[in-house]
Coordinates of C-alpha atoms in Angstrom, one line a residue:
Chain A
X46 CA 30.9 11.9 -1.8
X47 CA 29.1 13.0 1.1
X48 CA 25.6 11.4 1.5
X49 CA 22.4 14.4 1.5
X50 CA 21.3 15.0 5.1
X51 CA 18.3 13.1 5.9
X52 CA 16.1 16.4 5.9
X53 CA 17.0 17.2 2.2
X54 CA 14.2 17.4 0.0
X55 CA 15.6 15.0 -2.4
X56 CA 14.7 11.8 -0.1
X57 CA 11.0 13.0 -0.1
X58 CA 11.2 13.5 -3.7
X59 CA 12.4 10.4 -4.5
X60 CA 9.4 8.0 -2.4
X61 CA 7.1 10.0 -3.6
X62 CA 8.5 9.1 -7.5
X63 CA 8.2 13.0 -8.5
X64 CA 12.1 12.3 -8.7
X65 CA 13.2 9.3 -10.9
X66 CA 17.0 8.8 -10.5
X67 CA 18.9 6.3 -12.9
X68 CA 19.4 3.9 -10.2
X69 CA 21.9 1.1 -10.5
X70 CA 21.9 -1.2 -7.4
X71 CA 19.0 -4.1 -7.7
X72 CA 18.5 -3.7 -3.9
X73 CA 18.3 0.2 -4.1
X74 CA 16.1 -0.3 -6.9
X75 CA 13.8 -2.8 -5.1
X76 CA 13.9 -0.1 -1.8
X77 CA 12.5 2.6 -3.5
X78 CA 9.4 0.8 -4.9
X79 CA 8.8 -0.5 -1.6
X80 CA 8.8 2.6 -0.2
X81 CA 6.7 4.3 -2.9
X82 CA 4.2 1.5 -3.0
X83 CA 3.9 1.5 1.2
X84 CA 3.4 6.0 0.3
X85 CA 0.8 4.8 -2.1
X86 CA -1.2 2.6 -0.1
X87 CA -0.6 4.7 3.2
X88 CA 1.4 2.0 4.9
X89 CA 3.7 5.3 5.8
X90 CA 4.0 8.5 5.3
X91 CA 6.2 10.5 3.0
X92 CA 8.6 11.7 6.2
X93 CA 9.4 7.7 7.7
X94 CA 9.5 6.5 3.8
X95 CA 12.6 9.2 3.3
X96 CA 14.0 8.6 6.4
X97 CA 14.2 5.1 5.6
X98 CA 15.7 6.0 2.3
X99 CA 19.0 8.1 3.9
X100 CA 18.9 5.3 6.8
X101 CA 19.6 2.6 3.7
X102 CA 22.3 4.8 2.2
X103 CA 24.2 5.9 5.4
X104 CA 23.7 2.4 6.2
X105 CA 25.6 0.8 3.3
X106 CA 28.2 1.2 1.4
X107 CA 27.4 -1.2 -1.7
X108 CA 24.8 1.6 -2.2
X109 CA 26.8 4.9 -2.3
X110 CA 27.7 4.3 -5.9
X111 CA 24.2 5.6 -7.2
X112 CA 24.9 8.2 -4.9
X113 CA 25.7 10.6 -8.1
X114 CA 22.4 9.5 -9.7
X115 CA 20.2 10.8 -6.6
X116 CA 22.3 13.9 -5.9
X117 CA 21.8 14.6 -9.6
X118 CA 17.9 13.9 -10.2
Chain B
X105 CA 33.1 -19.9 -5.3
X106 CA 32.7 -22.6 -7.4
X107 CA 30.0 -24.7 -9.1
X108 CA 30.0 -28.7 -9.5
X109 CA 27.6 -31.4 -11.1
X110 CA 28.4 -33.9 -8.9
X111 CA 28.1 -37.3 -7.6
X112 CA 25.8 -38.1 -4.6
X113 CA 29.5 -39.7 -3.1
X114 CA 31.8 -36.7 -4.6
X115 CA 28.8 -34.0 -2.7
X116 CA 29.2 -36.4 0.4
X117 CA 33.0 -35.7 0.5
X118 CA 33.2 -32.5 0.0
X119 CA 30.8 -32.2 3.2
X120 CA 32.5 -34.4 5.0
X121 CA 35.7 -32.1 4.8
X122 CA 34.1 -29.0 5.5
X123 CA 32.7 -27.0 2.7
X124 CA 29.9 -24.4 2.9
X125 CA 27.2 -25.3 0.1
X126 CA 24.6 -24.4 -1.8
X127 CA 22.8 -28.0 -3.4
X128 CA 20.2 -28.6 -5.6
X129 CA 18.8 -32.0 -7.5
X130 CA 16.5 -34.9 -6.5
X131 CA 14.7 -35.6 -3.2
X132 CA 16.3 -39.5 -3.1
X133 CA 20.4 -38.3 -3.6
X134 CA 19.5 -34.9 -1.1
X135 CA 18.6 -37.7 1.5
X136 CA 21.4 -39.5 1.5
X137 CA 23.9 -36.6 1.9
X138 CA 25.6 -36.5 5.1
X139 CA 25.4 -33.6 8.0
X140 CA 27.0 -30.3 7.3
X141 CA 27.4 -27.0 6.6
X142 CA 24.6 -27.3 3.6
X143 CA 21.4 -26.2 3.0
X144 CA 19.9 -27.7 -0.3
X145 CA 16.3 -27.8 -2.3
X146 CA 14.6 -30.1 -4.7
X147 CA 15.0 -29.6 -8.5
X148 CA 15.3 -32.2 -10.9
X149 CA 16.5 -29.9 -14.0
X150 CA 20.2 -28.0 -14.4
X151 CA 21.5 -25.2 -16.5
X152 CA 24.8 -26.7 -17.2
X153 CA 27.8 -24.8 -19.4
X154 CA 26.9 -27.0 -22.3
X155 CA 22.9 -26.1 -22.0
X156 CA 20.3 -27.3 -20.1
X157 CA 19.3 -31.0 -18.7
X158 CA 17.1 -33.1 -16.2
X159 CA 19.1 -35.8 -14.2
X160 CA 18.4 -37.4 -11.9
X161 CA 21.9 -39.0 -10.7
X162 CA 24.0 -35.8 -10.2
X163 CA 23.6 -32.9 -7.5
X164 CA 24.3 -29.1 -8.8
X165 CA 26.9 -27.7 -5.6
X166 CA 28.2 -24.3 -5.3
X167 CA 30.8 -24.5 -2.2
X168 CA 31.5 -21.2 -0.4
X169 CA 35.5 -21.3 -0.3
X170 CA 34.9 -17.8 1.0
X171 CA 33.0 -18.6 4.1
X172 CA 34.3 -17.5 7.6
X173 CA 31.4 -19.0 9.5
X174 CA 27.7 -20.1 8.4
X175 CA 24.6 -20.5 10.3
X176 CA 22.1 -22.9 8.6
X177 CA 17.8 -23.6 10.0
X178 CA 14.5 -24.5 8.4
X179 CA 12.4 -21.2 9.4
X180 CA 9.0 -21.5 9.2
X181 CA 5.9 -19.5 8.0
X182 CA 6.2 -17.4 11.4
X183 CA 9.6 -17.3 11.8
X184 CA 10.5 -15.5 8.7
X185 CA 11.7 -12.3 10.3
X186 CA 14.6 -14.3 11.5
X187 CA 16.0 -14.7 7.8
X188 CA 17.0 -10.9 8.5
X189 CA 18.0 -11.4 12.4
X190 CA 20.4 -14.0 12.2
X191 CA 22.4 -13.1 9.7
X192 CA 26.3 -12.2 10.2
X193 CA 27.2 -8.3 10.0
X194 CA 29.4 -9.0 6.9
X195 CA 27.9 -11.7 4.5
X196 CA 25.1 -12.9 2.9
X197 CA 21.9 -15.2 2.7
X198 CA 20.6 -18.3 1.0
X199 CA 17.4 -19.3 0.8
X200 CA 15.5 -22.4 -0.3
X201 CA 11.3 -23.0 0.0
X202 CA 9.3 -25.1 -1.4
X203 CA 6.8 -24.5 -4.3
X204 CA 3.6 -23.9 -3.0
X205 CA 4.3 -24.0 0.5
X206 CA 3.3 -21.8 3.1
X207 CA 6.9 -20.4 3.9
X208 CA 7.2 -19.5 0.3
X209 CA 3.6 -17.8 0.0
X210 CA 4.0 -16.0 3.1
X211 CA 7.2 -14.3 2.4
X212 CA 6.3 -13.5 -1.0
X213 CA 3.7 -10.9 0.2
X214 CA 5.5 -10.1 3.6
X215 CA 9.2 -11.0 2.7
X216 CA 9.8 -7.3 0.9
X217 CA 8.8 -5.5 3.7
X218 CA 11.2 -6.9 6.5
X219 CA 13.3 -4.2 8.2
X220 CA 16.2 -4.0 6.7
X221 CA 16.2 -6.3 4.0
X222 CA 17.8 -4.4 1.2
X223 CA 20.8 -3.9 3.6
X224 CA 22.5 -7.3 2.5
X225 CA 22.1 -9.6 -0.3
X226 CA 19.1 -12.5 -0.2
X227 CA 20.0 -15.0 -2.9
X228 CA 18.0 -18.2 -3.6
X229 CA 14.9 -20.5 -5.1
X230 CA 11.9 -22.1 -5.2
X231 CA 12.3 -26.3 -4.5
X232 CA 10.8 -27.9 -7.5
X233 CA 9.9 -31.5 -8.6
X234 CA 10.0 -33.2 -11.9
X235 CA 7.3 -31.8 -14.0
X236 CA 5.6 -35.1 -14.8
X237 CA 5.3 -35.6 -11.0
X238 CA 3.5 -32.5 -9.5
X239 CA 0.4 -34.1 -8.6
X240 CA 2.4 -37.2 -6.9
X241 CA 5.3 -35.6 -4.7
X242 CA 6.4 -32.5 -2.7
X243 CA 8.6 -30.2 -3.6
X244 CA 11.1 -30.0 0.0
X245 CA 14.4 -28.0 1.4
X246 CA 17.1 -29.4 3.3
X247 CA 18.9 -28.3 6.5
X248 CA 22.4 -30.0 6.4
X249 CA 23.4 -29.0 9.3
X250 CA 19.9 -30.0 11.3
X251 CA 20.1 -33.3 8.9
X252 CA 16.2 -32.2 8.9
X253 CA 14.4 -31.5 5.7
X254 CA 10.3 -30.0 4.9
X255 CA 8.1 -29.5 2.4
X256 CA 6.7 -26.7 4.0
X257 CA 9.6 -24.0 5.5
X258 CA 11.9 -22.1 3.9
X259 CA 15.8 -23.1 4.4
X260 CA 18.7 -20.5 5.0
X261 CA 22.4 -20.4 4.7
X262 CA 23.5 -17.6 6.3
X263 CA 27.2 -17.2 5.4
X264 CA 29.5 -14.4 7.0
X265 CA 32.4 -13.7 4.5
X266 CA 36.4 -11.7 5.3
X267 CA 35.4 -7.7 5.0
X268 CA 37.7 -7.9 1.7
X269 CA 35.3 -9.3 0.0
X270 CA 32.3 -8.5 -1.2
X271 CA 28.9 -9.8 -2.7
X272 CA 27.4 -9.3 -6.1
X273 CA 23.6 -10.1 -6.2
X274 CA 21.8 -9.1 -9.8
X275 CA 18.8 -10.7 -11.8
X276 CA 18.7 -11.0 -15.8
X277 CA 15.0 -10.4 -16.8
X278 CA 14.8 -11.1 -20.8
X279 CA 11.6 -9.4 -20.5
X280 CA 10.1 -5.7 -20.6
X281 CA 7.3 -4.0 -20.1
X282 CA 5.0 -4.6 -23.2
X283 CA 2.9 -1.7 -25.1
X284 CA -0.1 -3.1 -24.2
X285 CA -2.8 -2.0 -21.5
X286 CA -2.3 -1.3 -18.2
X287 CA -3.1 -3.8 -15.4
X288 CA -3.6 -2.9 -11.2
X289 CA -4.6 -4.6 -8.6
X290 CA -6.5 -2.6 -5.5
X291 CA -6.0 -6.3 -3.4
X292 CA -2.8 -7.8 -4.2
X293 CA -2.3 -12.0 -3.4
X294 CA -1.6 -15.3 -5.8
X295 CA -5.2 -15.5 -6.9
X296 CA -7.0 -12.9 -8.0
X297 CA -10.5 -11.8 -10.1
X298 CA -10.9 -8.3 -10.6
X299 CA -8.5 -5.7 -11.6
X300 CA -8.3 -2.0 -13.2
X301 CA -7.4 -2.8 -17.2
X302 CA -6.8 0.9 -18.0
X303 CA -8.3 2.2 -15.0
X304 CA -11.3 0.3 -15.8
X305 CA -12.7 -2.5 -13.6
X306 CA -12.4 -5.7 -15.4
X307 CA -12.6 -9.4 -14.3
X308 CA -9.0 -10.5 -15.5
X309 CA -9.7 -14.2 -16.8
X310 CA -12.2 -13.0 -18.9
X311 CA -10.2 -10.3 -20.6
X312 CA -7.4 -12.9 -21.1
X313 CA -9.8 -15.3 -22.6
X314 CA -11.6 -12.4 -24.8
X315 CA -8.4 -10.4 -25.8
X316 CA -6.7 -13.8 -26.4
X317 CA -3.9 -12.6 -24.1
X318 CA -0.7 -14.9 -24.5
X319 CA 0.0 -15.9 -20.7
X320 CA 3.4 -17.8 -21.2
X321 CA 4.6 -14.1 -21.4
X322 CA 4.1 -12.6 -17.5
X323 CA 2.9 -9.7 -16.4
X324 CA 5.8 -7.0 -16.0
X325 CA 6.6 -4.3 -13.9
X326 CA 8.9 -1.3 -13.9
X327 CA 10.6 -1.5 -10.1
X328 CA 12.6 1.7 -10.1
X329 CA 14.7 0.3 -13.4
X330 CA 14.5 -3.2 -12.2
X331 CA 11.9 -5.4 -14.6
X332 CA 9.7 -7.8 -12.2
X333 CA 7.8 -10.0 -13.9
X334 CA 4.4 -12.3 -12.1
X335 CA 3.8 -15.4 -14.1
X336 CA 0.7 -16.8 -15.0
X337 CA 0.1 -20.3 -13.5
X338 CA -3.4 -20.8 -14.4
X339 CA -6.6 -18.5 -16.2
X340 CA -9.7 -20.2 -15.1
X341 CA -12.4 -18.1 -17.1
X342 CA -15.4 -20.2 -16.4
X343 CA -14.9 -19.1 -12.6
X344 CA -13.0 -15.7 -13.3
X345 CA -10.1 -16.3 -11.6
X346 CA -6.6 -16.1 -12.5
X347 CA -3.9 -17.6 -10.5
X348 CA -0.1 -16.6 -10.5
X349 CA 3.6 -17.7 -9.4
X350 CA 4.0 -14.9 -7.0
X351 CA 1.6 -12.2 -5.5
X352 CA 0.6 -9.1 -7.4
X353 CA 1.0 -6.2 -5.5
X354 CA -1.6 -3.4 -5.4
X355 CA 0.0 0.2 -5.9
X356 CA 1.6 -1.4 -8.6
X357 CA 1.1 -1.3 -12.6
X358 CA 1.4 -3.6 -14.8
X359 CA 1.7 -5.0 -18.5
X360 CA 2.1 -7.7 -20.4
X361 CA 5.7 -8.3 -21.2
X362 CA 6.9 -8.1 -25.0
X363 CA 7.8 -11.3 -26.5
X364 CA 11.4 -12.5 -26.5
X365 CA 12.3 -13.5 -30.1
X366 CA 15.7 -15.4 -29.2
X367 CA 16.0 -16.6 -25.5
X368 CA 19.6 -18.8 -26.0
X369 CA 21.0 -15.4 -28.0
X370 CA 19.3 -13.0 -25.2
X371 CA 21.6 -14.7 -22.3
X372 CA 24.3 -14.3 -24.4
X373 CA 24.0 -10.4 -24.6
X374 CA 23.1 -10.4 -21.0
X375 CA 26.1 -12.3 -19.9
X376 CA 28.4 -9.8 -21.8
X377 CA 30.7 -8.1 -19.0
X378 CA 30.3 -10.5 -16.5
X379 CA 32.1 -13.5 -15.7
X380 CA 29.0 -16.0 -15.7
X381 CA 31.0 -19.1 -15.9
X382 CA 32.0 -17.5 -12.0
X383 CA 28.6 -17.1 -10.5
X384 CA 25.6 -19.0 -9.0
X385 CA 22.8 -18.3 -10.9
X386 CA 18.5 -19.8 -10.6
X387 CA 17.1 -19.9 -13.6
X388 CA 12.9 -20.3 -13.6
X389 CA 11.6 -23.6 -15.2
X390 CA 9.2 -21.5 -17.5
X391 CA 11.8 -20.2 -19.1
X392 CA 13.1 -23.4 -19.6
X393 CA 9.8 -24.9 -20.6
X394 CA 8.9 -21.6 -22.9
X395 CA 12.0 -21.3 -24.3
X396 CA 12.8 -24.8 -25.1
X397 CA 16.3 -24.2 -23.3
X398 CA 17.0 -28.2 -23.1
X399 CA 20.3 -29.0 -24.4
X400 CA 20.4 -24.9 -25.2
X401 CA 23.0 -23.2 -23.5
X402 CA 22.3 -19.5 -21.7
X403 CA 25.4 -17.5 -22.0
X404 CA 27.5 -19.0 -19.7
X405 CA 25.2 -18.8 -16.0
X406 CA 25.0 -21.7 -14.6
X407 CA 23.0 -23.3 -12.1
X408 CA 19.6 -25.2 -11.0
X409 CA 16.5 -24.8 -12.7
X410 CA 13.7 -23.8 -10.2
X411 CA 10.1 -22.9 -9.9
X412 CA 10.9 -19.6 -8.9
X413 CA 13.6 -17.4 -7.7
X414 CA 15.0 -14.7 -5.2
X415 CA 17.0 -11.6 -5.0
X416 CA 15.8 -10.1 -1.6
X417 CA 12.2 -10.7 -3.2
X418 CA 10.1 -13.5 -4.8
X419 CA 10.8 -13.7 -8.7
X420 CA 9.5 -15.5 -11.4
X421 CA 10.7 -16.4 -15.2
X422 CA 14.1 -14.6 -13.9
X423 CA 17.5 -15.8 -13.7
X424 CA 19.0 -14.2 -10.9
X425 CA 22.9 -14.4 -9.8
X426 CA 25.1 -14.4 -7.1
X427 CA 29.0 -13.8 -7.3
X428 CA 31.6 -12.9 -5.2
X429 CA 34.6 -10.6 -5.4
X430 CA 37.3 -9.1 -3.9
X431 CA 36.8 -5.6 -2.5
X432 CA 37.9 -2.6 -5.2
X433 CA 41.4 -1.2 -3.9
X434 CA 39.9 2.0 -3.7
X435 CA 36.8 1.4 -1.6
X436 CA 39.1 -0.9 1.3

């Protein structure tokens, strides 16, 4: 399954937890609420939060299988 | 992979000819162990198959088999970017600090935001001492290869494993997220005073105190599908403040968790599927305390019982476990 390109909405979507995929993966899980909680207190911005997202799945593979999930949310 | 309750002579031995591993058990045997591919941490209390028990006379040793090469230091409070840095490109991390140390504290509130942490598996615990001895001696970690130990940085084992195999790193949290109110922080830490209790600002010993809040249950909440809990280690409500086992985070919400009616029979549901008997696995000593799991056995994971745990991040009244595995067939 090919991985979303990084400037695909879904990324956004997902840091900014208007998108709530059934994720599998402890360390994706724990990702994502970093990312949301560093949006929330404007540690980052929305952009570098997603970007860090694709960067964790292109990244590894461990990750891919909750690749479904997020292509599907 | 495998697990042993050993003999301070049998854990000698096995260093002696080599082995990669993970110890845990009293501060006097830990000492006496020679140098070696080892890191190793403080406990004096063990989840064995049979249940749990506090020795003092045996060490709890998982050896690596696995293990191409290992790395092994004592990092301390500032060097804690170098738990990421150092590791191999295939492989995984160990960790040991001590209770109350600055190491610990410090990568509890920085430790989930290091670049690329999430990429590779962080497995560990929090050095503990008997319970009857907090006030007289220090919790401390272990550097084997070093032959250095401290009561104040955290201890790593960074192991590099074969590309066909790979690491399974998971947590069992027996608790949920409770029906009660809503708890947020807008400065997260250990210690806190004033939160939001439904949005509304509140001094949080005092609403324990008043509400009659049951703090043996932690406060729980929902990371992406992943329970964390934050235990309560102290409500002072003559001073309003509340301290706990690992920082609150602001951005965050929380709840109390819902009680756990059967802790021994929970394990047993959550070991169904895996091959606990296989993996390395903390369990918290509050569970152990709360749930009375002394001679109680917890579905099969095994392992030391600590004053707190980690999987990439700080956890507390979690068991969390590590296992390896050979790669799928179709994902070589």
């Amino acid at each position: 399954m090919d991985i979303p390109p990084a400037n695909n909405i879904l990324w956004s979507r997902i840091v900014a937890g208007t998108s709530n995929p059934d994720i599998s993966t402890l360390a994706t899980r724990l990702l994502i609420t970093r990312l949301r909680i560093s949006v929330s207190n404007q540690e980052t911005n929305l952009l570098n939060a997603a970007l860090e997202l694709h960067r964790f799945f292109v990244k590894n593979k461990f990750a891919h299988r909750d690749l479904s999930a997020i292509m599907g949310a | 992979m495998k697990n042993a309750f050993l003999t301070v002579e049998a854990v000698g031995a096995m260093i002696t000819s080599g082995a990669t591993l993970f110890i845990s058990g009293p501060e006097a045997l830990l000492r006496q162990l020679p140098r070696g591919k080892w890191i190793g941490g403080t406990t004096a209390y063990f989840i064995l198959e049979d249940g749990g028990v506090s020795r003092e006379d045996r060490l709890f040793c998982t050896c690596f088999d696995e293990a191409m090469d290992v790395r092994t230091a004592i990092l301390s409070s500032d060097q804690l970017s170098g738990l990421v840095e150092r590791r191999y490109d295939h492989g995984f991390t160990c960790v040991m600090a001590p209770a109350f140390s600055g190491a610990l504290q410090r990568y509890a509130v920085e430790g989930p935001g290091l670049p690329g942490l999430y990429d590779q598996p962080v497995f560990g615990c929090v050095a503990g001492v008997r319970l009857d001895r907090v006030d007289t001696e220090m919790p401390k970690v272990f550097d084997g290869a070093a032959g250095t130990f401290s009561h104040d940085g955290l201890a790593a084992l960074w192991v590099e494993l074969p590309e066909t195999i790979e690491v399974d790193l998971d947590i069992v949290n027996l608790f949920t997220v409770g029906v009660g109110s809503e708890f947020s922080f807008a400065e997260g830490g250990f210690e806190v005073a004033e939160c939001l209790v439904d949005g509304r600002p509140t001094n949080l010993a005092r609403h324990i105190e008043e509400q009659g809040l049951d703090t043996r249950l932690p406060l729980v909440a929902d990371y992406a599908g992943a329970m964390i809990n934050v235990s309560f280690q102290a409500v002072d409500a003559d001073n309003g403040r509340v301290r706990f086992y690992a920082p609150v985070v602001p951005g965050v919400i929380y709840r109390l968790a819902r009680p756990v009616a059967d802790y021994a029979l929970a394990y047993v549901d959550a070991a169904k599927g895996r091959s606990a008997a296989g993996m390395l696995s903390c369990n918290c000593i509050l569970n152990y305390l709360y749930a009375e799991l002394e001679g109680c056995s917890t579905g099969g994971f095994v392992g030391p019982v600590t004053f707190g745990e980690f999987a990439y991040i700080l956890l507390n009244q979690t068991l969390s476990c590590l296992s390896l595995r050979d790669v799928p067939a179709e994902h070589k």
